PDB file of C-alpha atoms and ligand atoms in Angstrom:
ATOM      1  CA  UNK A  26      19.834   3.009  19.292  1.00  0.00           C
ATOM      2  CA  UNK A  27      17.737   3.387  16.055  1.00  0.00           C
ATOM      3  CA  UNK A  28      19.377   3.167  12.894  1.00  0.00           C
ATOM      4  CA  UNK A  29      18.122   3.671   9.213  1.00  0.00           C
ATOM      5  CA  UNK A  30      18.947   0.214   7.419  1.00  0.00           C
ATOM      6  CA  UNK A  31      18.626  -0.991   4.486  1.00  0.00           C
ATOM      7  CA  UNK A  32      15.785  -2.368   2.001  1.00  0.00           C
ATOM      8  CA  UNK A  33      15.449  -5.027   0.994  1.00  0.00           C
ATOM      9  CA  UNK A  34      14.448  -5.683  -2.857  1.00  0.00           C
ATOM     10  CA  UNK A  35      12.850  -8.437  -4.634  1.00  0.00           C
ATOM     11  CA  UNK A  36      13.124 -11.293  -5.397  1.00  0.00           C
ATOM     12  CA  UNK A  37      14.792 -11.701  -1.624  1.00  0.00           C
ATOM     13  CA  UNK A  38      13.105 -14.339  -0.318  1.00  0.00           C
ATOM     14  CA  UNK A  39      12.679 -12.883   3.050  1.00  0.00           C
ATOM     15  CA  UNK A  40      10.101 -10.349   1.565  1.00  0.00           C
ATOM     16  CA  UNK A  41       8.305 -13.597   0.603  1.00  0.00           C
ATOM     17  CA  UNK A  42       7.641 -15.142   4.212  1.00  0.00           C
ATOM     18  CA  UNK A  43       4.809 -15.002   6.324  1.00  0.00           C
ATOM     19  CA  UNK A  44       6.101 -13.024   9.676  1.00  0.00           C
ATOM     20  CA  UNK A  45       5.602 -14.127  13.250  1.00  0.00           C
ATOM     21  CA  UNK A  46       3.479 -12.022  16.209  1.00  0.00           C
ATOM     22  CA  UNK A  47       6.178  -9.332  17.672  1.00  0.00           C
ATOM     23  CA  UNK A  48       6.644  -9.276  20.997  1.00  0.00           C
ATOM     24  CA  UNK A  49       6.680  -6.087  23.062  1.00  0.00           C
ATOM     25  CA  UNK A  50      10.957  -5.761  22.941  1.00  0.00           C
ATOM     26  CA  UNK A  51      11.274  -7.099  19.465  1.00  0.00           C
ATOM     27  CA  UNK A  52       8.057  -4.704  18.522  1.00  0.00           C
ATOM     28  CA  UNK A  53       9.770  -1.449  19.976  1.00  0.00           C
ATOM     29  CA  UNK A  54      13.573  -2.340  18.458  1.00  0.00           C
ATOM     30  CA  UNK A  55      11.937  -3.027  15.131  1.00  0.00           C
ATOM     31  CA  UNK A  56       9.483   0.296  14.928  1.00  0.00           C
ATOM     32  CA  UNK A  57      12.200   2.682  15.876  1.00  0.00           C
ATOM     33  CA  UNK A  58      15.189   1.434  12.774  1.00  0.00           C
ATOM     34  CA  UNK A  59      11.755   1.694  10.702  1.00  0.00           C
ATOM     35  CA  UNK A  60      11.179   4.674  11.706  1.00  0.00           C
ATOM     36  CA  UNK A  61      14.274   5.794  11.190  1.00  0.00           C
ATOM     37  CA  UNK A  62      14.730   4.303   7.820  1.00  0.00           C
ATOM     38  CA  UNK A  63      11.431   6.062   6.678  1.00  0.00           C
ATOM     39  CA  UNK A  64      12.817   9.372   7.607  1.00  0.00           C
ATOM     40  CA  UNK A  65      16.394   8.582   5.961  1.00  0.00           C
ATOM     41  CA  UNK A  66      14.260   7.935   2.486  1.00  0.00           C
ATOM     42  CA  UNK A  67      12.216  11.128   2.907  1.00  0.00           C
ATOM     43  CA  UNK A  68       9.687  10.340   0.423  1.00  0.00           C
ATOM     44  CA  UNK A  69       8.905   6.872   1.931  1.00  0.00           C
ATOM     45  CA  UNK A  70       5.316   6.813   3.288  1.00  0.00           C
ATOM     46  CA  UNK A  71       5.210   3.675   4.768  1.00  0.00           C
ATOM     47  CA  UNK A  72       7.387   0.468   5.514  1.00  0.00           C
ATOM     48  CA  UNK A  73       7.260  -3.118   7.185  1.00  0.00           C
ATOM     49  CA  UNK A  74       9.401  -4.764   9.076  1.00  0.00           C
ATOM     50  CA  UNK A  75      10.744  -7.581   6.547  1.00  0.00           C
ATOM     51  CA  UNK A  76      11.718  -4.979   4.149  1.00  0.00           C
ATOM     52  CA  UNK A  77      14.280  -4.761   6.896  1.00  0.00           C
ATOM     53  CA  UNK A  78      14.915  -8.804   7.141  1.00  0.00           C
ATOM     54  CA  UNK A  79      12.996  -8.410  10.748  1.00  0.00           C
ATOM     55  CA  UNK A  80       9.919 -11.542  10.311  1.00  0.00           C
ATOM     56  CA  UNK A  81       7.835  -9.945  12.871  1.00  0.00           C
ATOM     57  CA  UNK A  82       4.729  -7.727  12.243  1.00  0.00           C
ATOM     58  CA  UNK A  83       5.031  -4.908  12.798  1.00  0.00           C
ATOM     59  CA  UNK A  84       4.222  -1.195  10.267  1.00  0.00           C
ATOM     60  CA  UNK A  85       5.021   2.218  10.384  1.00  0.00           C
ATOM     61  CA  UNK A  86       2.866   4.290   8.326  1.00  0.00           C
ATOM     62  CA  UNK A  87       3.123   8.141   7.653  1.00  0.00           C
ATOM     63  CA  UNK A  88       1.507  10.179   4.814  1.00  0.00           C
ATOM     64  CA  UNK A  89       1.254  13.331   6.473  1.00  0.00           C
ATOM     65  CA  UNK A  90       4.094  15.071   4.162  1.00  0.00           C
ATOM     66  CA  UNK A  91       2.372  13.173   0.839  1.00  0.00           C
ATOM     67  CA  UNK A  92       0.638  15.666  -1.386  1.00  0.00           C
ATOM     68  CA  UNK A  93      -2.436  12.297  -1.567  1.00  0.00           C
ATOM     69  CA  UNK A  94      -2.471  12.595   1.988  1.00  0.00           C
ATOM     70  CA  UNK A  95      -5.840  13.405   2.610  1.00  0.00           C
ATOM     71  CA  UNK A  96      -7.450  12.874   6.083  1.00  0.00           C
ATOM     72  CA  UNK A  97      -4.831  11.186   8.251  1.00  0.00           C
ATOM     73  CA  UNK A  98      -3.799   9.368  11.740  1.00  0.00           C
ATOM     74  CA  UNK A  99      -0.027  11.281  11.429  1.00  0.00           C
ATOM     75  CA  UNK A 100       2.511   8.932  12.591  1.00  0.00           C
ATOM     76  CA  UNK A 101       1.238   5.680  12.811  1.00  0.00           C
ATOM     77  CA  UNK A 102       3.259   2.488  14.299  1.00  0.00           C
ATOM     78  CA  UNK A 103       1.229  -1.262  14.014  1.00  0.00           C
ATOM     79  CA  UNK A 104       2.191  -3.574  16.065  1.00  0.00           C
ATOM     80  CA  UNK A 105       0.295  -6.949  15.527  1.00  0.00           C
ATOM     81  CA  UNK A 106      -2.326  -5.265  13.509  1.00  0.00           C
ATOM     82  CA  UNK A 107      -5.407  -6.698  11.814  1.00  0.00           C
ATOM     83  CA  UNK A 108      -7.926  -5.190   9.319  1.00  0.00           C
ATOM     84  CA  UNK A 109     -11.408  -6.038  11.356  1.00  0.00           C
ATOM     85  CA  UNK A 110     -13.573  -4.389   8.896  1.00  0.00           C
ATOM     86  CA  UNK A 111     -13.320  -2.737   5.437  1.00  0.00           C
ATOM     87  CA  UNK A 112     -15.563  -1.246   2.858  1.00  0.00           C
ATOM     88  CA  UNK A 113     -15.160   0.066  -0.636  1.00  0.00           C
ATOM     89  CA  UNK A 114     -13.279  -0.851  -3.366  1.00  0.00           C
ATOM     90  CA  UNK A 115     -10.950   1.463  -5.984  1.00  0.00           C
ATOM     91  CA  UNK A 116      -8.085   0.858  -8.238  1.00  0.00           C
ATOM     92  CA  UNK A 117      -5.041   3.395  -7.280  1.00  0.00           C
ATOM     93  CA  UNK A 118      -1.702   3.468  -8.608  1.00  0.00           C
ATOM     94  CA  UNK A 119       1.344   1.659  -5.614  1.00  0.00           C
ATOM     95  CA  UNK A 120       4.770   1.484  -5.387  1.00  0.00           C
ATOM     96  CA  UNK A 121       6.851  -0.008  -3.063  1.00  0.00           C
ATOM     97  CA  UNK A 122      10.597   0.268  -1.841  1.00  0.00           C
ATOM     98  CA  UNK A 123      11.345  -3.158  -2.514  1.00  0.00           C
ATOM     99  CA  UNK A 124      10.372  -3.180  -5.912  1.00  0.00           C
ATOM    100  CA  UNK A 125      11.854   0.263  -6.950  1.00  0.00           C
ATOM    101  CA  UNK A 126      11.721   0.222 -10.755  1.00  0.00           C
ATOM    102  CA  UNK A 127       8.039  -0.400 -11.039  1.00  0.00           C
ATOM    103  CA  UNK A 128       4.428   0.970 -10.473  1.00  0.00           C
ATOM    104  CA  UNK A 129       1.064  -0.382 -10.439  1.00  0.00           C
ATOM    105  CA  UNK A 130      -2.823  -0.407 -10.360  1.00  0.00           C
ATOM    106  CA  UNK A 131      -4.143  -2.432  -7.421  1.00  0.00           C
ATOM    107  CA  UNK A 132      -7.662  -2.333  -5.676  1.00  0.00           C
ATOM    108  CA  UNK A 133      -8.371  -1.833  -2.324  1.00  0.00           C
ATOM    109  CA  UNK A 134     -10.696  -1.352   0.547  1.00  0.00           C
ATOM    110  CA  UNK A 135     -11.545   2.538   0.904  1.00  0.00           C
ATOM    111  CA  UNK A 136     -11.992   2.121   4.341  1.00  0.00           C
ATOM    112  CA  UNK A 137     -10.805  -0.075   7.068  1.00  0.00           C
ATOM    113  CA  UNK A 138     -10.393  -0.174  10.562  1.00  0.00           C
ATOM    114  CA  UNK A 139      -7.323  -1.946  11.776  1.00  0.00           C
ATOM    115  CA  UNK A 140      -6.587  -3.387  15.417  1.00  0.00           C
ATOM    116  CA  UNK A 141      -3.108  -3.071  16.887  1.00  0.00           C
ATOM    117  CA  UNK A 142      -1.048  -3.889  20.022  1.00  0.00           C
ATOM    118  CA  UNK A 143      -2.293  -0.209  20.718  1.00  0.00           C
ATOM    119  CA  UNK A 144      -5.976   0.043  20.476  1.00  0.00           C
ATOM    120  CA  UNK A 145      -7.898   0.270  16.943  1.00  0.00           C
ATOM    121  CA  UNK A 146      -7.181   2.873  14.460  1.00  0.00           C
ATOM    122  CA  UNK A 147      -9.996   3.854  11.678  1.00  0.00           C
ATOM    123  CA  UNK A 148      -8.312   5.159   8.186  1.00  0.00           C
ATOM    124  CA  UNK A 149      -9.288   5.905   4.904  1.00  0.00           C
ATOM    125  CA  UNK A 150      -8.365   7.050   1.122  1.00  0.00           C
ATOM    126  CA  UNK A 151      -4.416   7.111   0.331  1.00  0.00           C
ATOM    127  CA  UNK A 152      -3.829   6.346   4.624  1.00  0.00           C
ATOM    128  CA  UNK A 153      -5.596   3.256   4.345  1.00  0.00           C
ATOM    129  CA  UNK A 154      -4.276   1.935   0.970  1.00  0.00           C
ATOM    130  CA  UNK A 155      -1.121   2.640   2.158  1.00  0.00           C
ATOM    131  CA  UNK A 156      -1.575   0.532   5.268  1.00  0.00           C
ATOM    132  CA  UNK A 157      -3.257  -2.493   2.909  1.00  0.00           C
ATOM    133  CA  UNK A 158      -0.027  -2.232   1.599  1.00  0.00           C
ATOM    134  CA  UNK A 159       1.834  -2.756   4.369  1.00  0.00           C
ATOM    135  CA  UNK A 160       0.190  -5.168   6.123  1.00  0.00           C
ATOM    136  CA  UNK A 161       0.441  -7.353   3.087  1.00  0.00           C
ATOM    137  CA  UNK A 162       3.826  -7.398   3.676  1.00  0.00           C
ATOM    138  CA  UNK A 163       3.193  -8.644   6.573  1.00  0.00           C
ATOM    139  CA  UNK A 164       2.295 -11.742   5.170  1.00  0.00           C
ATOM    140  CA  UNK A 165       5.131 -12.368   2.301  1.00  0.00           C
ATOM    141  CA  UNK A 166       2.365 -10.482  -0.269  1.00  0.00           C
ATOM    142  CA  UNK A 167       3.514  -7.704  -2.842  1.00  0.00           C
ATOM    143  CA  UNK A 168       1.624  -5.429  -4.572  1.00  0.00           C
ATOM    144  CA  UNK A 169       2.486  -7.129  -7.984  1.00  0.00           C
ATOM    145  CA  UNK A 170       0.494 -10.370  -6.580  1.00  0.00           C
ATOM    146  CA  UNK A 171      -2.679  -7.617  -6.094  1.00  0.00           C
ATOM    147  CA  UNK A 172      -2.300  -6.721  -9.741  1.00  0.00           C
ATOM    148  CA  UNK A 173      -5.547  -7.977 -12.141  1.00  0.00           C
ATOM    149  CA  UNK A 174      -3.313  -8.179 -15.171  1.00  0.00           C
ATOM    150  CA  UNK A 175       0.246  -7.836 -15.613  1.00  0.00           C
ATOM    151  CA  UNK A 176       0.247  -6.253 -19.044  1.00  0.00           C
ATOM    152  CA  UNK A 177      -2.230  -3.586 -18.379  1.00  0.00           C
ATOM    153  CA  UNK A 178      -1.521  -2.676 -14.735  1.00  0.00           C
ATOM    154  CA  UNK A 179       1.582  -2.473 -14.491  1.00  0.00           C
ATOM    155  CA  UNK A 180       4.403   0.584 -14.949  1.00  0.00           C
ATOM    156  CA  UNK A 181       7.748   1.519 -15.156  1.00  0.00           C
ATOM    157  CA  UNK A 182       8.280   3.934 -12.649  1.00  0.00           C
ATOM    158  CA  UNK A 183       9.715   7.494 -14.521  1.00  0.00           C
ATOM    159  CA  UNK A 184       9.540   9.973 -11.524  1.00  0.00           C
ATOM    160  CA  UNK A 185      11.426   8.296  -8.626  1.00  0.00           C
ATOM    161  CA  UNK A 186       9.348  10.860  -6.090  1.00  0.00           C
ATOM    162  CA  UNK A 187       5.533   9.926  -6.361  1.00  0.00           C
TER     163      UNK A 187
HETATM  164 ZN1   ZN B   4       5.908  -2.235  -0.118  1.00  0.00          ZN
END
């Protein structure tokens, strides 16, 4: 049975650690509490799987409801994934559930096309930052380690919504 759990924040040193390959039963436990979790926060637009304490890789994804949205995949759930290609580059303003009091500027691919346990998935604009994001998780990496300088790029977060 799915459940929303909690977040994790930083510093917990499980948000540092490189996660391990899911397999198929851990894959389909995990995806469905992040799932639910994502729906719980409402304004959540994506989340990883050891922002739950779970090492494996695994991403949901969902910016369909977020007014940034753009063009979109809806509902998106990455099992094992990997970026295979990516082009451009922009600055855009992240946040992240684990690190709730602050914002910043990171750069990031503009495009990217990312293979999964369930065939390839091609994203761009807010989508495919969002899943940068993510998969960075994925690999014990935080959006303040993206950050070109600490002073300048990053924010204290006012509106608790974006
Ligand atoms: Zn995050």
């Amino acid at each position: 049975m799915a459940e929303a759990r909690e977040v994790l924040l930083y510093p917990d040193p499980r948000l540092k650690q490189v996660a391990a390959p899911a397999q198929p039963a851990d894959a389909e436990r995990v995806a469905a509490d992040l799932l639910a979790t994502m729906d719980e926060l409402g304004h959540c637009v994506g989340l990883a799987a050891p922002q739950l304490g779970e090492l494996v890789r695994v991403v949901v994804v969902d910016v369909s409801e977020h007014p940034k949205g753009g063009d979109h995949n809806g509902r998106l759930v990455l099992t094992n994934p990997k970026v295979v290609a990516a082009e451009g580059s922009k600055v855009g303003r992240e946040g992240c559930l684990s690190i709730p009091d602050l914002t910043a500027n990171v750069r990031r691919a503009t495009r990217i096309s990312v293979q999964h346990g369930g065939g390839t998935v091609e994203s761009e604009g807010f989508e495919a930052r969002c899943i940068q994001h993510e998969l960075d998780h994925l690999d014990g990496i935080l959006f303040l380690d993206r950050v070109a300088s600490i002073v300048d790029d990053v924010f204290r977060r006012k509106n608790y919504s974006d």
